[in-house]
Short mmCIF file of C-alpha atoms in Angstrom, two decimals:
data_model
loop_
_atom_site.label_atom_id
_atom_site.label_comp_id
_atom_site.label_asym_id
_atom_site.label_seq_id
_atom_site.Cartn_x
_atom_site.Cartn_y
_atom_site.Cartn_z
CA UNK A 1 93.82 -0.44 38.26
CA UNK A 2 92.26 1.54 35.47
CA UNK A 3 90.75 -0.61 32.74
CA UNK A 4 91.87 -0.56 29.25
CA UNK A 5 88.39 0.64 28.12
CA UNK A 6 88.59 3.74 30.70
CA UNK A 7 91.98 4.66 29.09
CA UNK A 8 90.76 4.40 25.65
CA UNK A 9 88.06 6.64 26.47
CA UNK A 10 90.37 9.10 28.28
CA UNK A 11 92.62 9.00 25.22
CA UNK A 12 89.67 9.83 22.73
CA UNK A 13 88.73 12.58 25.04
CA UNK A 14 92.49 13.98 25.06
CA UNK A 15 92.51 13.50 21.03
CA UNK A 16 89.35 15.58 20.78
CA UNK A 17 90.39 18.35 22.89
CA UNK A 18 93.67 18.86 21.13
CA UNK A 19 92.00 18.52 17.66
CA UNK A 20 89.18 20.74 18.39
CA UNK A 21 91.69 23.17 19.96
CA UNK A 22 93.92 23.02 17.04
CA UNK A 23 91.40 23.27 14.37
CA UNK A 24 90.07 26.24 15.92
CA UNK A 25 93.41 28.21 16.13
CA UNK A 26 94.37 26.95 12.85
CA UNK A 27 91.31 28.25 11.15
CA UNK A 28 91.58 31.36 12.89
CA UNK A 29 95.30 31.55 11.47
CA UNK A 30 94.70 30.67 8.10
CA UNK A 31 91.45 33.06 7.65
CA UNK A 32 92.63 36.15 9.70
CA UNK A 33 94.07 38.90 7.43
CA UNK A 34 96.77 39.59 10.08
CA UNK A 35 98.22 36.28 9.56
CA UNK A 36 98.02 34.05 6.66
CA UNK A 37 95.40 36.11 5.14
CA UNK A 38 92.93 33.80 3.46
CA UNK A 39 89.79 35.50 4.17
CA UNK A 40 87.49 33.24 2.33
CA UNK A 41 85.40 31.15 4.87
CA UNK A 42 83.30 29.56 2.52
CA UNK A 43 85.94 28.32 0.32
CA UNK A 44 87.90 26.89 3.40
CA UNK A 45 85.00 25.28 4.59
CA UNK A 46 84.36 23.68 1.11
CA UNK A 47 87.91 22.57 1.06
CA UNK A 48 87.11 20.82 4.65
CA UNK A 49 83.94 19.17 3.10
CA UNK A 50 85.49 18.11 -0.29
CA UNK A 51 88.48 16.37 1.33
CA UNK A 52 86.57 14.59 3.97
CA UNK A 53 83.71 13.34 1.34
CA UNK A 54 86.76 12.15 -0.79
CA UNK A 55 88.49 10.07 2.02
CA UNK A 56 84.97 8.82 3.15
CA UNK A 57 84.30 7.54 -0.46
CA UNK A 58 87.76 5.59 -0.73
CA UNK A 59 87.09 4.30 2.80
CA UNK A 60 83.37 2.98 1.71
CA UNK A 61 83.83 2.22 -2.15
CA UNK A 62 87.36 1.54 -2.60
CA UNK A 63 88.94 0.10 0.81
CA UNK A 64 85.38 -1.30 1.93
CA UNK A 65 86.55 -0.52 5.31
CA UNK A 66 82.87 -0.11 6.27
CA UNK A 67 79.79 -0.91 4.33
CA UNK A 68 77.13 1.85 2.91
CA UNK A 69 74.08 2.00 4.85
CA UNK A 70 70.75 1.08 3.12
CA UNK A 71 69.99 4.31 1.56
CA UNK A 72 66.86 5.20 -0.34
CA UNK A 73 65.82 8.47 -2.29
CA UNK A 74 63.34 9.34 0.52
CA UNK A 75 65.67 8.97 3.02
CA UNK A 76 68.27 10.96 1.36
CA UNK A 77 65.81 13.76 0.55
CA UNK A 78 64.22 13.96 3.83
CA UNK A 79 67.20 13.23 6.14
CA UNK A 80 70.41 13.70 4.44
CA UNK A 81 69.69 16.91 2.47
CA UNK A 82 68.34 19.06 5.44
CA UNK A 83 71.03 17.80 7.83
CA UNK A 84 73.70 18.47 5.53
CA UNK A 85 72.11 22.12 4.79
CA UNK A 86 72.24 23.20 8.40
CA UNK A 87 75.72 21.42 8.64
CA UNK A 88 76.97 23.62 6.23
CA UNK A 89 75.29 26.54 7.34
CA UNK A 90 76.66 26.28 10.82
CA UNK A 91 80.19 25.64 9.42
CA UNK A 92 79.97 28.83 7.02
CA UNK A 93 78.65 31.28 9.69
CA UNK A 94 81.07 29.77 12.43
CA UNK A 95 84.16 30.37 10.20
CA UNK A 96 83.00 33.79 8.84
CA UNK A 97 83.02 34.91 12.73
CA UNK A 98 86.70 34.45 12.83
CA UNK A 99 87.19 37.32 10.35
CA UNK A 100 85.48 39.67 12.80
CA UNK A 101 85.95 38.60 16.44
CA UNK A 102 88.40 36.79 18.54
CA UNK A 103 88.68 33.17 19.37
CA UNK A 104 88.43 33.75 23.21
CA UNK A 105 85.06 35.68 22.62
CA UNK A 106 83.77 32.92 20.10
CA UNK A 107 84.24 30.26 22.71
CA UNK A 108 82.23 32.41 25.22
CA UNK A 109 79.32 32.84 22.54
CA UNK A 110 79.59 29.18 22.19
CA UNK A 111 77.98 28.69 25.77
CA UNK A 112 74.68 29.73 24.10
CA UNK A 113 75.00 26.25 22.44
CA UNK A 114 72.56 24.46 25.21
CA UNK A 115 70.26 27.52 24.89
CA UNK A 116 69.92 27.11 21.26
CA UNK A 117 69.44 23.22 21.44
CA UNK A 118 66.84 23.48 23.99
CA UNK A 119 65.01 26.19 22.12
CA UNK A 120 65.12 24.25 19.04
CA UNK A 121 64.08 21.08 20.65
CA UNK A 122 61.30 22.77 22.11
CA UNK A 123 60.02 24.28 18.82
CA UNK A 124 60.42 20.78 16.91
CA UNK A 125 58.85 19.22 19.79
CA UNK A 126 61.14 16.69 21.17
CA UNK A 127 61.34 18.92 24.43
CA UNK A 128 58.96 20.37 26.81
CA UNK A 129 59.11 24.09 28.04
CA UNK A 130 59.70 23.96 31.47
CA UNK A 131 60.31 26.73 34.12
CA UNK A 132 63.54 25.50 35.73
CA UNK A 133 64.95 24.77 32.28
CA UNK A 134 64.17 28.10 31.00
CA UNK A 135 65.51 29.91 34.06
CA UNK A 136 68.91 28.27 33.41
CA UNK A 137 68.88 29.16 29.83
CA UNK A 138 67.94 32.67 30.89
CA UNK A 139 70.99 32.76 33.20
CA UNK A 140 73.32 31.30 30.46
CA UNK A 141 71.88 34.15 28.11
CA UNK A 142 72.63 36.80 31.05
CA UNK A 143 76.14 35.61 31.35
CA UNK A 144 76.81 35.81 27.50
CA UNK A 145 75.39 39.33 27.25
CA UNK A 146 77.70 40.22 30.40
CA UNK A 147 80.48 38.84 28.59
CA UNK A 148 79.80 40.56 25.24
CA UNK A 149 79.48 43.89 27.12
CA UNK A 150 82.75 43.46 28.52
CA UNK A 151 84.17 42.44 25.15
CA UNK A 152 86.88 45.21 24.01
CA UNK A 153 87.00 44.51 20.16
CA UNK A 154 83.06 43.88 20.06
CA UNK A 155 81.89 43.35 16.66
CA UNK A 156 77.94 43.13 15.91
CA UNK A 157 78.54 41.31 12.53
CA UNK A 158 80.95 38.76 13.83
CA UNK A 159 78.74 38.28 16.69
CA UNK A 160 75.78 37.90 14.63
CA UNK A 161 77.53 35.17 12.26
CA UNK A 162 78.66 33.13 15.64
CA UNK A 163 75.34 33.08 17.11
CA UNK A 164 73.46 32.38 13.70
CA UNK A 165 76.19 29.44 13.30
CA UNK A 166 75.17 28.29 16.75
CA UNK A 167 71.50 28.16 16.06
CA UNK A 168 72.15 26.42 12.94
CA UNK A 169 74.10 23.62 14.36
CA UNK A 170 71.58 23.20 17.14
CA UNK A 171 68.73 22.81 14.64
CA UNK A 172 70.96 20.20 12.90
CA UNK A 173 71.47 18.18 16.07
CA UNK A 174 67.84 18.09 16.65
CA UNK A 175 66.46 17.33 13.44
CA UNK A 176 69.35 14.47 13.20
CA UNK A 177 67.85 12.79 16.15
CA UNK A 178 64.13 13.25 15.01
CA UNK A 179 64.66 12.33 11.19
CA UNK A 180 67.52 9.66 11.64
CA UNK A 181 65.69 7.99 14.65
CA UNK A 182 62.32 7.94 12.87
CA UNK A 183 63.60 6.46 9.72
CA UNK A 184 65.60 3.91 12.00
CA UNK A 185 68.97 4.96 10.31
CA UNK A 186 72.39 4.67 12.12
CA UNK A 187 75.47 6.28 10.78
CA UNK A 188 78.96 5.76 12.05
CA UNK A 189 81.68 8.36 11.59
CA UNK A 190 82.66 7.17 8.06
CA UNK A 191 79.06 6.81 6.74
CA UNK A 192 77.98 9.98 8.25
CA UNK A 193 80.85 12.02 6.11
CA UNK A 194 80.34 9.75 3.07
CA UNK A 195 76.60 11.04 2.84
CA UNK A 196 76.84 14.44 4.52
CA UNK A 197 79.85 15.84 3.27
CA UNK A 198 79.42 15.88 -0.48
CA UNK A 199 75.81 17.23 0.02
CA UNK A 200 77.11 20.07 2.30
CA UNK A 201 79.90 20.85 -0.44
CA UNK A 202 77.14 21.25 -2.64
CA UNK A 203 75.07 23.74 -0.40
CA UNK A 204 78.18 25.66 -0.04
CA UNK A 205 78.78 26.40 -3.66
CA UNK A 206 75.57 28.67 -4.19
CA UNK A 207 77.07 31.19 -1.60
CA UNK A 208 80.32 30.74 -2.56
CA UNK A 209 79.80 31.50 -6.15
CA UNK A 210 77.82 34.56 -5.22
CA UNK A 211 79.95 35.93 -2.55
CA UNK A 212 83.58 34.64 -2.75
CA UNK A 213 84.24 33.63 -6.37
CA UNK A 214 83.74 37.20 -7.73
CA UNK A 215 86.52 38.60 -5.26
CA UNK A 216 88.96 35.63 -6.14
CA UNK A 217 88.75 36.89 -9.48
CA UNK A 218 89.98 40.25 -8.66
CA UNK A 219 92.28 39.78 -5.81
CA UNK A 220 95.62 37.91 -5.58
CA UNK A 221 94.66 35.03 -2.92
CA UNK A 222 97.56 32.73 -1.88
CA UNK A 223 97.57 29.21 -1.78
CA UNK A 224 99.69 26.77 -0.10
CA UNK A 225 98.99 23.38 -0.78
CA UNK A 226 100.60 21.72 2.44
CA UNK A 227 98.94 24.40 4.62
CA UNK A 228 95.29 23.80 3.30
CA UNK A 229 96.02 19.73 3.01
CA UNK A 230 97.08 19.83 6.67
CA UNK A 231 94.22 22.07 7.89
CA UNK A 232 91.75 19.84 5.91
CA UNK A 233 93.19 16.78 7.48
CA UNK A 234 92.84 18.04 11.08
CA UNK A 235 89.36 19.06 10.43
CA UNK A 236 88.64 15.38 9.12
CA UNK A 237 90.41 13.84 12.29
CA UNK A 238 88.24 16.08 14.46
CA UNK A 239 85.08 14.95 12.81
CA UNK A 240 86.06 11.30 13.49
CA UNK A 241 87.08 12.04 17.11
CA UNK A 242 83.67 13.97 17.73
CA UNK A 243 81.72 10.84 16.66
CA UNK A 244 83.97 8.59 18.62
CA UNK A 245 83.70 10.64 21.92
CA UNK A 246 79.88 10.94 21.67
CA UNK A 247 79.68 7.03 21.41
CA UNK A 248 81.68 6.21 24.44
CA UNK A 249 81.18 8.85 27.11
CA UNK A 250 78.49 10.43 29.01
CA UNK A 251 77.10 13.78 29.84
CA UNK A 252 79.38 14.69 32.90
CA UNK A 253 82.43 13.39 31.10
CA UNK A 254 81.99 15.42 28.09
CA UNK A 255 80.71 18.54 29.92
CA UNK A 256 84.19 18.74 31.79
CA UNK A 257 86.15 17.98 28.61
CA UNK A 258 84.14 20.97 27.20
CA UNK A 259 84.82 23.19 29.61
CA UNK A 260 88.44 22.37 29.81
CA UNK A 261 88.82 22.51 26.10
CA UNK A 262 87.04 26.11 26.20
CA UNK A 263 89.63 27.30 28.84
CA UNK A 264 92.74 26.00 27.12
CA UNK A 265 91.41 27.66 23.92
CA UNK A 266 90.64 30.97 25.65
CA UNK A 267 94.10 30.85 27.13
CA UNK A 268 96.00 29.71 23.94
CA UNK A 269 94.02 32.33 21.96
CA UNK A 270 95.44 35.25 24.21
CA UNK A 271 98.98 33.86 23.75
CA UNK A 272 99.06 32.91 20.03
CA UNK A 273 96.89 36.21 18.82
CA UNK A 274 97.90 39.09 21.12
CA UNK A 275 94.68 41.02 19.91
CA UNK A 276 92.66 38.76 21.84
CA UNK A 277 92.43 40.48 24.99
CA UNK A 278 90.25 39.29 27.85
CA UNK A 279 88.73 41.51 30.22
CA UNK A 280 87.30 40.98 33.74
CA UNK A 281 84.04 41.42 32.83
CA UNK A 282 84.45 38.83 30.15
CA UNK A 283 85.51 36.25 32.72
CA UNK A 284 82.70 37.25 35.06
CA UNK A 285 80.00 36.96 32.27
CA UNK A 286 81.37 33.52 30.99
CA UNK A 287 81.46 32.22 34.72
CA UNK A 288 77.84 33.13 35.23
CA UNK A 289 77.09 31.35 31.69
CA UNK A 290 78.94 28.17 32.81
CA UNK A 291 77.16 28.21 36.16
CA UNK A 292 73.78 28.23 33.95
CA UNK A 293 75.03 25.30 31.69
CA UNK A 294 75.89 23.14 34.64
CA UNK A 295 72.77 23.61 36.32
CA UNK A 296 70.98 22.86 33.03
CA UNK A 297 73.33 19.57 32.52
CA UNK A 298 72.36 18.60 36.31
CA UNK A 299 68.39 18.76 35.67
CA UNK A 300 68.67 16.97 32.39
CA UNK A 301 70.72 14.12 34.16
CA UNK A 302 68.16 13.92 36.96
CA UNK A 303 65.32 13.81 34.45
CA UNK A 304 67.30 10.74 32.79
CA UNK A 305 67.57 8.95 36.09
CA UNK A 306 64.01 9.42 36.99
CA UNK A 307 62.73 8.08 33.40
CA UNK A 308 65.20 5.46 33.84
CA UNK A 309 66.90 6.58 30.18
CA UNK A 310 70.74 6.59 31.32
CA UNK A 311 71.79 7.29 27.63
CA UNK A 312 71.55 10.94 26.82
CA UNK A 313 70.41 11.79 23.52
CA UNK A 314 72.90 12.52 20.89
CA UNK A 315 71.83 16.30 20.60
CA UNK A 316 72.36 16.85 24.11
CA UNK A 317 75.80 15.34 24.17
CA UNK A 318 76.75 16.94 20.98
CA UNK A 319 75.71 20.19 22.16
CA UNK A 320 78.16 20.21 24.82
CA UNK A 321 81.27 19.50 22.75
CA UNK A 322 80.37 21.55 19.68
CA UNK A 323 83.68 22.76 18.03
#
């Protein structure tokens, strides 16, 4: 018999896969000039952050579902603000990439997430540069390059946006581990959004004011309340599901779920968005990258067993399931 806890874990994984796939396809549909035509990624991201922050405020302060953590000005300035800045940057750059490249190609580029996380961890001093891990990361990078070479509608601007977003997210994951663990601060899904979402909204305001606000004043932008409300609601639910999955599952389970989600997204994107054409070289490159990722995960799991630390770090887990 399968235990209730195991069933609950698989349910969380299923919800995460569905929400992650749905939010990515939904964002692409909203932002793409060929469909809903709301080509304002910073505005869309601000809607997500504002809505998430508002819901978290009501859950913490009004309904008191959870209690706020002990937050000092020092912790907020040294932890929450830098984490929020990189979180806002990763969402901004990632959403902007939808304007230029296909969902399928974006998912292939996201194979670089472990590479980015490893490099940021080495730079920040939380991991050591080893030859075996470096070779795995090199294999992943080669796979992504091959996949990019096989992309029919390759766009350098969109690729730069996506890769920049990946490295911003990797740096956020690493500094989250370094700063929050150093301060002994533990945030649950609600309190994370309560502190981080409003701060991310503020960081996004500056580029929005400089880059998107002038264009909104001179062009006719359509706004449908129910579309943006449902989109923000899905993004909020996804944030909650990510925290729940990270807290309940191990490295292998998350990796399998991530690969399954990627293939589902790549398949669905070619059906929903006809311009998302996949070539044989795309698939070969992506397969090479996944081989490198799997080997990297195996080495990290082996290290954890040798050092008797069965719980994988949050950055390593989150790197395997980044949206």
